[in-house]
Short mmCIF file of C-alpha atoms and ligand atoms in Angstrom, two decimals:
data_model
loop_
_atom_site.label_atom_id
_atom_site.label_comp_id
_atom_site.label_asym_id
_atom_site.label_seq_id
_atom_site.Cartn_x
_atom_site.Cartn_y
_atom_site.Cartn_z
CA MET A 1 0.00 0.00 0.00
CA THR A 2 1.51 3.35 -0.99
CA LEU A 3 0.53 6.38 0.98
CA THR A 4 0.41 9.45 -1.16
CA VAL A 5 -2.38 11.76 -0.06
CA LYS A 6 -2.27 13.47 3.33
CA GLU A 7 -5.64 12.18 4.42
CA THR A 8 -7.37 13.47 7.53
CA GLY A 9 -10.77 14.04 5.88
CA ASN A 10 -13.95 14.36 7.87
CA PHE A 11 -15.32 10.90 6.96
CA SER A 12 -15.94 8.22 9.61
CA VAL A 13 -13.95 5.01 9.92
CA PRO A 14 -15.93 2.15 11.51
CA PHE A 15 -14.08 -0.49 13.50
CA LEU A 16 -15.05 -3.31 11.13
CA GLU A 17 -17.43 -3.42 8.17
CA LEU A 18 -18.93 -6.90 8.34
CA GLY A 19 -21.62 -6.15 5.78
CA GLU A 20 -18.93 -5.59 3.14
CA THR A 21 -18.00 -9.28 3.06
CA TYR A 22 -21.63 -10.09 2.31
CA GLN A 23 -21.77 -7.45 -0.43
CA GLU A 24 -18.60 -8.81 -2.07
CA LEU A 25 -19.86 -12.40 -2.09
CA LYS A 26 -23.61 -11.83 -2.34
CA ASN A 27 -24.16 -13.89 -5.51
CA GLU A 28 -22.17 -16.90 -4.33
CA LEU A 29 -23.74 -16.80 -0.86
CA THR A 30 -27.24 -16.51 -2.27
CA SER A 31 -26.66 -19.45 -4.55
CA VAL A 32 -25.42 -21.78 -1.78
CA PHE A 33 -28.26 -20.59 0.45
CA GLN A 34 -30.76 -21.65 -2.20
CA LYS A 35 -28.97 -24.95 -2.70
CA VAL A 36 -29.18 -25.85 0.99
CA MET A 37 -32.79 -24.72 1.28
CA ASP A 38 -33.77 -26.73 -1.79
CA SER A 39 -31.95 -29.83 -0.53
CA GLY A 40 -34.40 -30.29 2.34
CA TRP A 41 -31.52 -31.41 4.63
CA TYR A 42 -30.58 -28.90 7.34
CA ILE A 43 -28.45 -30.65 9.98
CA LEU A 44 -25.13 -32.51 9.46
CA GLY A 45 -25.47 -32.75 5.71
CA GLU A 46 -23.12 -32.54 2.76
CA GLU A 47 -22.11 -28.92 3.37
CA VAL A 48 -20.87 -29.70 6.88
CA SER A 49 -18.85 -32.73 5.77
CA LYS A 50 -17.40 -30.87 2.77
CA PHE A 51 -16.46 -27.89 4.93
CA GLU A 52 -14.83 -30.24 7.43
CA GLU A 53 -12.75 -31.83 4.67
CA GLU A 54 -11.79 -28.47 3.19
CA PHE A 55 -10.89 -26.81 6.48
CA ALA A 56 -8.86 -29.86 7.61
CA ALA A 57 -6.94 -29.69 4.31
CA TYR A 58 -6.48 -25.93 4.71
CA CYS A 59 -5.01 -26.38 8.20
CA GLY A 60 -2.92 -29.39 7.17
CA VAL A 61 -4.55 -31.91 9.53
CA THR A 62 -6.50 -35.13 9.04
CA HIS A 63 -9.66 -34.18 10.96
CA CYS A 64 -11.96 -31.22 11.32
CA ILE A 65 -15.18 -31.49 13.34
CA GLY A 66 -17.66 -28.65 12.96
CA VAL A 67 -19.38 -27.52 16.17
CA GLY A 68 -21.70 -24.79 17.39
CA ASN A 69 -19.13 -22.15 18.36
CA GLY A 70 -15.54 -21.58 19.52
CA LEU A 71 -16.25 -22.00 23.23
CA ASP A 72 -17.86 -25.40 22.57
CA ALA A 73 -14.86 -26.40 20.43
CA LEU A 74 -12.49 -25.90 23.39
CA HIS A 75 -14.96 -27.46 25.82
CA LEU A 76 -15.47 -30.61 23.72
CA ILE A 77 -11.70 -31.12 23.37
CA LEU A 78 -11.23 -30.97 27.16
CA LYS A 79 -14.22 -33.28 27.65
CA ALA A 80 -12.91 -35.76 25.07
CA TYR A 81 -9.58 -35.87 26.92
CA ASP A 82 -11.53 -36.71 30.13
CA ILE A 83 -10.21 -33.59 31.83
CA GLY A 84 -12.40 -32.57 34.77
CA GLU A 85 -12.64 -32.15 38.51
CA GLY A 86 -9.28 -32.40 40.29
CA ASP A 87 -7.32 -31.58 37.12
CA GLU A 88 -5.48 -28.35 36.36
CA VAL A 89 -5.28 -26.61 33.01
CA ILE A 90 -2.77 -23.87 32.20
CA VAL A 91 -4.24 -20.87 30.35
CA PRO A 92 -2.94 -17.39 29.52
CA SER A 93 -3.75 -14.72 32.12
CA ASN A 94 -4.24 -12.45 29.13
CA THR A 95 -6.97 -13.79 26.82
CA PHE A 96 -10.64 -13.54 25.95
CA ILE A 97 -12.59 -15.12 28.81
CA ALA A 98 -13.92 -17.98 26.60
CA THR A 99 -10.54 -19.76 26.93
CA TRP A 100 -11.11 -19.86 30.68
CA LEU A 101 -14.83 -20.68 30.53
CA ALA A 102 -14.10 -23.88 28.58
CA VAL A 103 -11.96 -25.08 31.50
CA SER A 104 -14.64 -24.09 34.01
CA TYR A 105 -17.29 -26.03 32.00
CA VAL A 106 -15.51 -29.33 32.67
CA GLY A 107 -14.88 -28.48 36.34
CA ALA A 108 -11.08 -28.35 36.07
CA LYS A 109 -8.99 -25.73 37.85
CA ILE A 110 -7.75 -22.73 35.88
CA ILE A 111 -4.05 -21.99 36.30
CA PRO A 112 -3.33 -18.59 34.68
CA VAL A 113 0.17 -17.91 33.40
CA GLU A 114 1.47 -14.44 32.55
CA PRO A 115 2.33 -13.32 29.00
CA ASP A 116 5.55 -12.28 27.36
CA GLU A 117 5.47 -8.44 27.38
CA ARG A 118 6.71 -8.29 23.81
CA THR A 119 4.01 -10.35 22.12
CA PHE A 120 1.26 -10.52 24.81
CA ASN A 121 1.21 -14.33 24.23
CA ILE A 122 1.71 -16.83 27.07
CA ASP A 123 5.34 -16.92 28.25
CA PRO A 124 6.75 -20.47 27.88
CA HIS A 125 9.30 -19.79 30.67
CA GLU A 126 6.47 -19.18 33.12
CA ILE A 127 4.52 -22.29 32.08
CA GLU A 128 6.97 -24.78 33.55
CA LYS A 129 6.82 -23.09 36.98
CA ALA A 130 3.03 -23.53 37.03
CA ILE A 131 3.04 -27.30 36.40
CA THR A 132 1.97 -29.61 39.24
CA PRO A 133 1.15 -33.34 39.33
CA GLN A 134 -2.49 -32.33 38.62
CA THR A 135 -1.70 -30.46 35.40
CA LYS A 136 -3.32 -32.14 32.38
CA ALA A 137 -3.24 -29.59 29.57
CA ILE A 138 -1.99 -26.24 28.30
CA ILE A 139 -4.21 -23.98 26.20
CA PRO A 140 -2.00 -21.47 24.36
CA VAL A 141 -3.94 -18.70 22.61
CA HIS A 142 -2.65 -17.17 19.37
CA LEU A 143 -3.74 -13.76 20.59
CA TYR A 144 -4.79 -11.13 18.03
CA GLY A 145 -3.66 -13.58 15.29
CA GLN A 146 0.00 -13.98 16.25
CA PRO A 147 1.03 -17.64 16.72
CA THR A 148 2.41 -18.50 20.16
CA LYS A 149 5.89 -20.01 20.66
CA MET A 150 4.68 -23.55 19.98
CA ASP A 151 8.05 -25.39 19.88
CA GLU A 152 8.82 -24.31 23.43
CA ILE A 153 5.30 -25.17 24.62
CA ASN A 154 5.27 -28.57 22.88
CA ALA A 155 8.66 -29.42 24.43
CA ILE A 156 7.36 -28.67 27.94
CA ALA A 157 4.18 -30.65 27.23
CA LYS A 158 6.21 -33.63 26.07
CA LYS A 159 8.41 -33.52 29.17
CA TYR A 160 5.38 -33.55 31.53
CA ASP A 161 3.02 -35.58 29.30
CA LEU A 162 0.42 -32.81 28.85
CA HIS A 163 -2.13 -32.13 26.11
CA VAL A 164 -1.58 -28.99 24.05
CA ILE A 165 -4.87 -27.44 22.94
CA GLU A 166 -4.50 -24.42 20.66
CA ASP A 167 -7.07 -21.68 21.03
CA ALA A 168 -6.92 -20.63 17.38
CA ALA A 169 -10.09 -18.52 17.47
CA GLN A 170 -8.19 -15.39 16.38
CA ALA A 171 -5.64 -16.97 14.06
CA HIS A 172 -7.23 -18.63 11.00
CA GLY A 173 -4.51 -18.96 8.38
CA ALA A 174 -1.64 -17.72 10.57
CA LEU A 175 1.64 -19.64 10.25
CA TYR A 176 4.26 -20.81 12.72
CA LYS A 177 7.45 -21.95 11.01
CA GLY A 178 5.43 -22.40 7.82
CA LYS A 179 2.73 -24.53 9.47
CA LYS A 180 -0.87 -23.43 9.92
CA THR A 181 -2.37 -22.77 13.32
CA GLY A 182 -4.72 -25.63 14.08
CA SER A 183 -1.96 -28.13 13.26
CA LEU A 184 0.55 -27.09 15.93
CA GLY A 185 -0.61 -28.97 19.05
CA HIS A 186 -2.66 -32.10 19.80
CA ALA A 187 -5.94 -30.39 18.96
CA ALA A 188 -7.21 -26.90 18.26
CA GLY A 189 -10.42 -24.96 18.74
CA PHE A 190 -11.59 -22.42 16.14
CA SER A 191 -14.40 -19.89 16.31
CA PHE A 192 -16.22 -18.66 13.22
CA TYR A 193 -17.99 -15.85 15.05
CA PRO A 194 -18.83 -13.26 12.35
CA GLY A 195 -15.99 -10.86 13.20
CA LYS A 196 -13.22 -13.49 13.11
CA ASN A 197 -10.87 -13.72 10.10
CA LEU A 198 -13.01 -16.62 8.87
CA GLY A 199 -16.48 -15.78 10.10
CA ALA A 200 -19.92 -17.27 9.54
CA PHE A 201 -23.19 -15.29 9.44
CA GLY A 202 -24.06 -16.49 12.92
CA ASP A 203 -22.35 -18.72 15.50
CA ALA A 204 -20.08 -21.55 14.36
CA GLY A 205 -16.86 -23.29 15.40
CA ALA A 206 -14.61 -26.27 14.70
CA ILE A 207 -11.97 -28.57 16.13
CA THR A 208 -8.92 -29.64 14.15
CA THR A 209 -6.65 -32.56 15.06
CA ASN A 210 -4.55 -35.42 13.71
CA ASP A 211 -5.75 -37.70 16.52
CA ASP A 212 -8.20 -40.31 15.09
CA ILE A 213 -9.52 -41.41 18.47
CA LEU A 214 -10.06 -37.88 19.73
CA ALA A 215 -11.82 -36.92 16.50
CA GLU A 216 -14.19 -39.87 16.71
CA LYS A 217 -15.04 -39.06 20.32
CA ILE A 218 -15.71 -35.39 19.56
CA ARG A 219 -17.95 -36.38 16.63
CA MET A 220 -20.06 -38.30 19.12
CA LEU A 221 -19.93 -35.62 21.84
CA ARG A 222 -21.23 -32.91 19.51
CA ASN A 223 -24.22 -35.08 18.57
CA TYR A 224 -25.76 -36.48 21.79
CA GLY A 225 -22.86 -38.90 22.31
CA SER A 226 -24.05 -40.91 19.36
CA LYS A 227 -22.37 -42.46 16.34
CA VAL A 228 -25.30 -44.56 15.17
CA LYS A 229 -28.67 -42.84 15.40
CA TYR A 230 -30.49 -43.53 18.70
CA THR A 231 -27.48 -45.40 20.12
CA HIS A 232 -25.64 -43.34 22.74
CA GLN A 233 -22.18 -44.32 23.98
CA LEU A 234 -21.50 -41.04 25.77
CA LYS A 235 -23.47 -38.36 27.61
CA GLY A 236 -23.02 -35.95 24.76
CA TYR A 237 -24.18 -32.47 23.85
CA ASN A 238 -25.94 -30.81 21.00
CA SER A 239 -23.26 -28.64 19.40
CA ARG A 240 -23.33 -29.17 15.65
CA LEU A 241 -22.09 -26.83 12.97
CA ASP A 242 -25.18 -25.56 11.19
CA GLU A 243 -25.59 -26.75 7.59
CA LEU A 244 -26.28 -23.25 6.23
CA GLN A 245 -23.35 -21.75 8.10
CA ALA A 246 -21.12 -24.54 6.73
CA ALA A 247 -22.22 -23.65 3.20
CA PHE A 248 -21.39 -19.97 3.82
CA LEU A 249 -18.05 -20.89 5.40
CA ARG A 250 -17.09 -22.99 2.34
CA VAL A 251 -17.56 -19.90 0.18
CA LYS A 252 -15.64 -17.64 2.55
CA LEU A 253 -12.78 -20.11 3.09
CA ARG A 254 -11.80 -19.60 -0.55
CA TYR A 255 -11.24 -15.88 0.19
CA LEU A 256 -9.48 -16.27 3.55
CA ASP A 257 -5.91 -16.05 2.25
CA LYS A 258 -6.70 -13.08 0.03
CA TRP A 259 -8.39 -11.28 2.93
CA ASN A 260 -5.53 -12.12 5.30
CA GLU A 261 -3.08 -10.67 2.75
CA ARG A 262 -5.11 -7.48 2.76
CA ARG A 263 -4.86 -7.40 6.56
CA VAL A 264 -1.07 -7.80 6.29
CA LEU A 265 -0.86 -4.82 3.91
CA ILE A 266 -2.81 -2.62 6.30
CA ALA A 267 -0.79 -3.83 9.31
CA ASN A 268 2.46 -3.13 7.47
CA ALA A 269 1.26 0.35 6.56
CA TYR A 270 0.57 0.99 10.26
CA LEU A 271 3.89 -0.54 11.34
CA ASN A 272 5.87 1.47 8.79
CA SER A 273 4.08 4.78 9.12
CA ILE A 274 2.87 5.20 12.69
CA SER A 275 5.77 7.04 14.29
CA ASN A 276 4.21 8.53 17.41
CA LYS A 277 6.61 8.04 20.33
CA ASN A 278 3.72 7.80 22.79
CA ILE A 279 2.44 4.67 21.09
CA LEU A 280 3.91 1.18 21.20
CA LEU A 281 3.28 -0.85 18.06
CA PRO A 282 2.77 -4.64 18.05
CA LYS A 283 5.97 -6.70 18.06
CA LEU A 284 6.30 -9.82 15.96
CA ASP A 285 8.11 -13.04 16.79
CA GLU A 286 10.48 -14.53 14.26
CA ASN A 287 9.29 -17.41 12.08
CA ILE A 288 5.64 -16.47 12.18
CA ASN A 289 3.06 -15.10 9.79
CA HIS A 290 0.58 -12.97 11.70
CA ALA A 291 -3.12 -13.23 10.74
CA TRP A 292 -3.76 -9.67 12.04
CA HIS A 293 -7.18 -10.43 13.46
CA LEU A 294 -6.59 -7.30 15.54
CA PHE A 295 -4.04 -4.49 15.36
CA VAL A 296 -3.45 -3.57 18.98
CA VAL A 297 -1.35 -0.61 20.07
CA ARG A 298 -0.32 0.22 23.59
CA THR A 299 -0.11 3.59 25.29
CA SER A 300 -0.08 4.81 28.90
CA ASP A 301 -3.29 6.82 28.47
CA ARG A 302 -5.37 4.55 26.29
CA ASN A 303 -8.69 6.26 27.10
CA SER A 304 -7.44 9.63 25.97
CA LEU A 305 -6.12 8.13 22.70
CA GLN A 306 -9.51 6.49 22.19
CA SER A 307 -11.40 9.78 22.72
CA TYR A 308 -8.96 11.62 20.48
CA LEU A 309 -9.58 9.13 17.67
CA LYS A 310 -13.34 9.28 18.34
CA SER A 311 -13.23 13.08 17.98
CA HIS A 312 -11.77 12.43 14.51
CA HIS A 313 -14.59 9.93 13.76
CA ILE A 314 -12.38 6.84 14.06
CA ASP A 315 -13.93 3.91 15.97
CA THR A 316 -11.68 1.74 18.11
CA LEU A 317 -12.28 -1.11 20.58
CA ILE A 318 -10.49 -2.44 23.64
CA HIS A 319 -9.48 -6.13 23.62
CA TYR A 320 -10.06 -6.43 26.51
CA PRO A 321 -10.95 -3.88 29.22
CA ILE A 322 -11.03 -6.25 32.25
CA PRO A 323 -8.72 -9.28 32.67
CA PRO A 324 -10.51 -12.60 33.30
CA HIS A 325 -9.11 -12.96 36.85
CA LEU A 326 -10.77 -9.68 37.91
CA GLN A 327 -14.15 -10.55 36.40
CA GLN A 328 -16.98 -11.16 38.84
CA ALA A 329 -17.47 -14.59 37.25
CA TYR A 330 -14.20 -15.68 38.90
CA ALA A 331 -14.73 -13.94 42.26
CA GLU A 332 -14.58 -17.34 44.03
CA ARG A 333 -10.85 -17.55 43.33
CA ASN A 334 -10.18 -14.35 45.33
CA TRP A 335 -7.72 -12.95 42.88
CA LYS A 336 -6.89 -9.30 43.51
CA LYS A 337 -5.51 -6.36 41.61
CA GLY A 338 -1.85 -7.26 41.34
CA SER A 339 -2.39 -11.04 41.09
CA PHE A 340 -1.36 -10.97 37.41
CA PRO A 341 0.27 -7.57 36.95
CA ILE A 342 1.58 -8.03 33.39
CA SER A 343 -1.87 -8.94 32.13
CA GLU A 344 -3.44 -6.11 34.14
CA ASP A 345 -1.08 -3.51 32.65
CA ILE A 346 -1.83 -4.79 29.16
CA HIS A 347 -5.57 -4.61 29.80
CA ASN A 348 -5.16 -1.01 31.02
CA GLU A 349 -3.10 0.18 28.08
CA VAL A 350 -4.25 -1.51 24.87
CA LEU A 351 -6.36 -0.10 22.07
CA SER A 352 -7.36 -1.87 18.83
CA LEU A 353 -7.22 0.20 15.65
CA PRO A 354 -9.56 -0.65 12.77
CA ILE A 355 -8.27 -3.39 10.47
CA GLY A 356 -10.16 -5.62 8.05
CA PRO A 357 -10.16 -6.92 4.50
CA HIS A 358 -12.55 -4.22 3.25
CA MET A 359 -10.87 -1.15 4.71
CA ASN A 360 -9.93 1.31 2.01
CA GLU A 361 -6.69 3.26 1.64
CA PRO A 362 -8.06 6.68 2.61
CA SER A 363 -9.23 5.16 5.91
CA VAL A 364 -5.81 3.62 6.57
CA GLN A 365 -4.09 6.90 5.73
CA LYS A 366 -6.44 8.88 7.89
CA ILE A 367 -5.79 6.61 10.89
CA ILE A 368 -2.02 6.89 10.44
CA ASN A 369 -2.15 10.67 10.20
CA VAL A 370 -4.53 11.13 13.11
CA VAL A 371 -2.61 8.71 15.34
CA ASN A 372 0.64 10.50 14.51
CA GLY A 373 -0.97 13.82 15.46
CA TYR A 374 -2.09 12.56 18.90
CA LEU A 375 -0.77 14.86 21.70
CA LEU A 376 0.95 17.02 19.07
CA ASP A 377 -1.87 19.18 17.75
CA GLU A 378 -3.85 19.61 20.97
C1 LIG B 1 -13.86 -15.62 19.86
C2 LIG B 1 -13.01 -16.36 20.80
C3 LIG B 1 -13.43 -17.54 21.45
C4 LIG B 1 -14.85 -18.01 21.46
O1 LIG B 1 -15.48 -18.18 20.28
P1 LIG B 1 -17.09 -18.16 20.18
O2 LIG B 1 -17.35 -18.70 18.83
O3 LIG B 1 -17.52 -16.74 20.34
O4 LIG B 1 -17.62 -19.04 21.26
C5 LIG B 1 -12.50 -18.25 22.19
N1 LIG B 1 -11.25 -17.81 22.35
C6 LIG B 1 -10.82 -16.67 21.80
C7 LIG B 1 -9.40 -16.24 22.01
C8 LIG B 1 -11.68 -15.90 21.02
O5 LIG B 1 -11.25 -14.74 20.49
#
């Protein structure tokens, strides 16, 4: 992207224009919609199995199991590994709360581990200190679309015989040492919530894995614990990927790489052209390809940056304002301010700038110029 015009125009920049993806693909989406409706088959049909094949191939794994949403994907993996009461699961202290809720669903104990200040991803050096004889699994999150240091995490997991469950909900198509997220641990959970890099037009999720036994068990768990209709081996759930959503996802999957490339262009424009000393830009690990689900900057007075951008008609969001350990939902653990200080500081100082496959160049230029003017022209 070349920046030529000095753009600070009076137009508004929304955080994300979800409707644009529909507009771009309207004909294709309408045609698959009609195909599914005409088929008369609306649950676990051909579209779901085809999407599962295609997404498994995309991630470079042998199995994909479509489920209701990203939280269920993580929950069903933990359940299939028989993780529950009395077990401990290591999670990042700095993540969207769904990572934690999946662990709470199965009754296991959450063990939060602080992030690396550079990348905001879980710090492998801190993981080993948190392991006890009760530890059963680690759930690294590829936060904002940047893959976590998986070699280090897999080595620790091997040493202590732990499951590695990727939370890949923000990292569709991201690469670690040339390999796709979703293929980097024992199993991975994806969300296709509309705003994700690969998003449905409603709730949807999936699990990817190379483990045949795990895959078979999750296929049963998502469908009442049943493999053969009306025969139930397990006390399962109802968490199936919707047939219509699968049809939409098959269309959108073909555009994912193109849209991720567009995100990379925008992120690189920000990285190369935002030069405000009050603002810390995201830092990238070596050997990774970032999916840029979010472009998150850090500054000591985040709220004032947010109002400044708002006054220039630029929408931003905070991912996330309150760390999971200080949420009322986890009051029973008695964590306090200061329990996980690195995560708390991050939560206090981050701001997400608009990024998305349909953002135009004037919007990108405007954001760069306005951000660079912050605290200078007041
Ligand atoms: C979105 C998200 C989830 C949950 O996905 P849903 O489909 O909304 O249930 C889990 N983990 C992370 C990191 C997410 O961003």
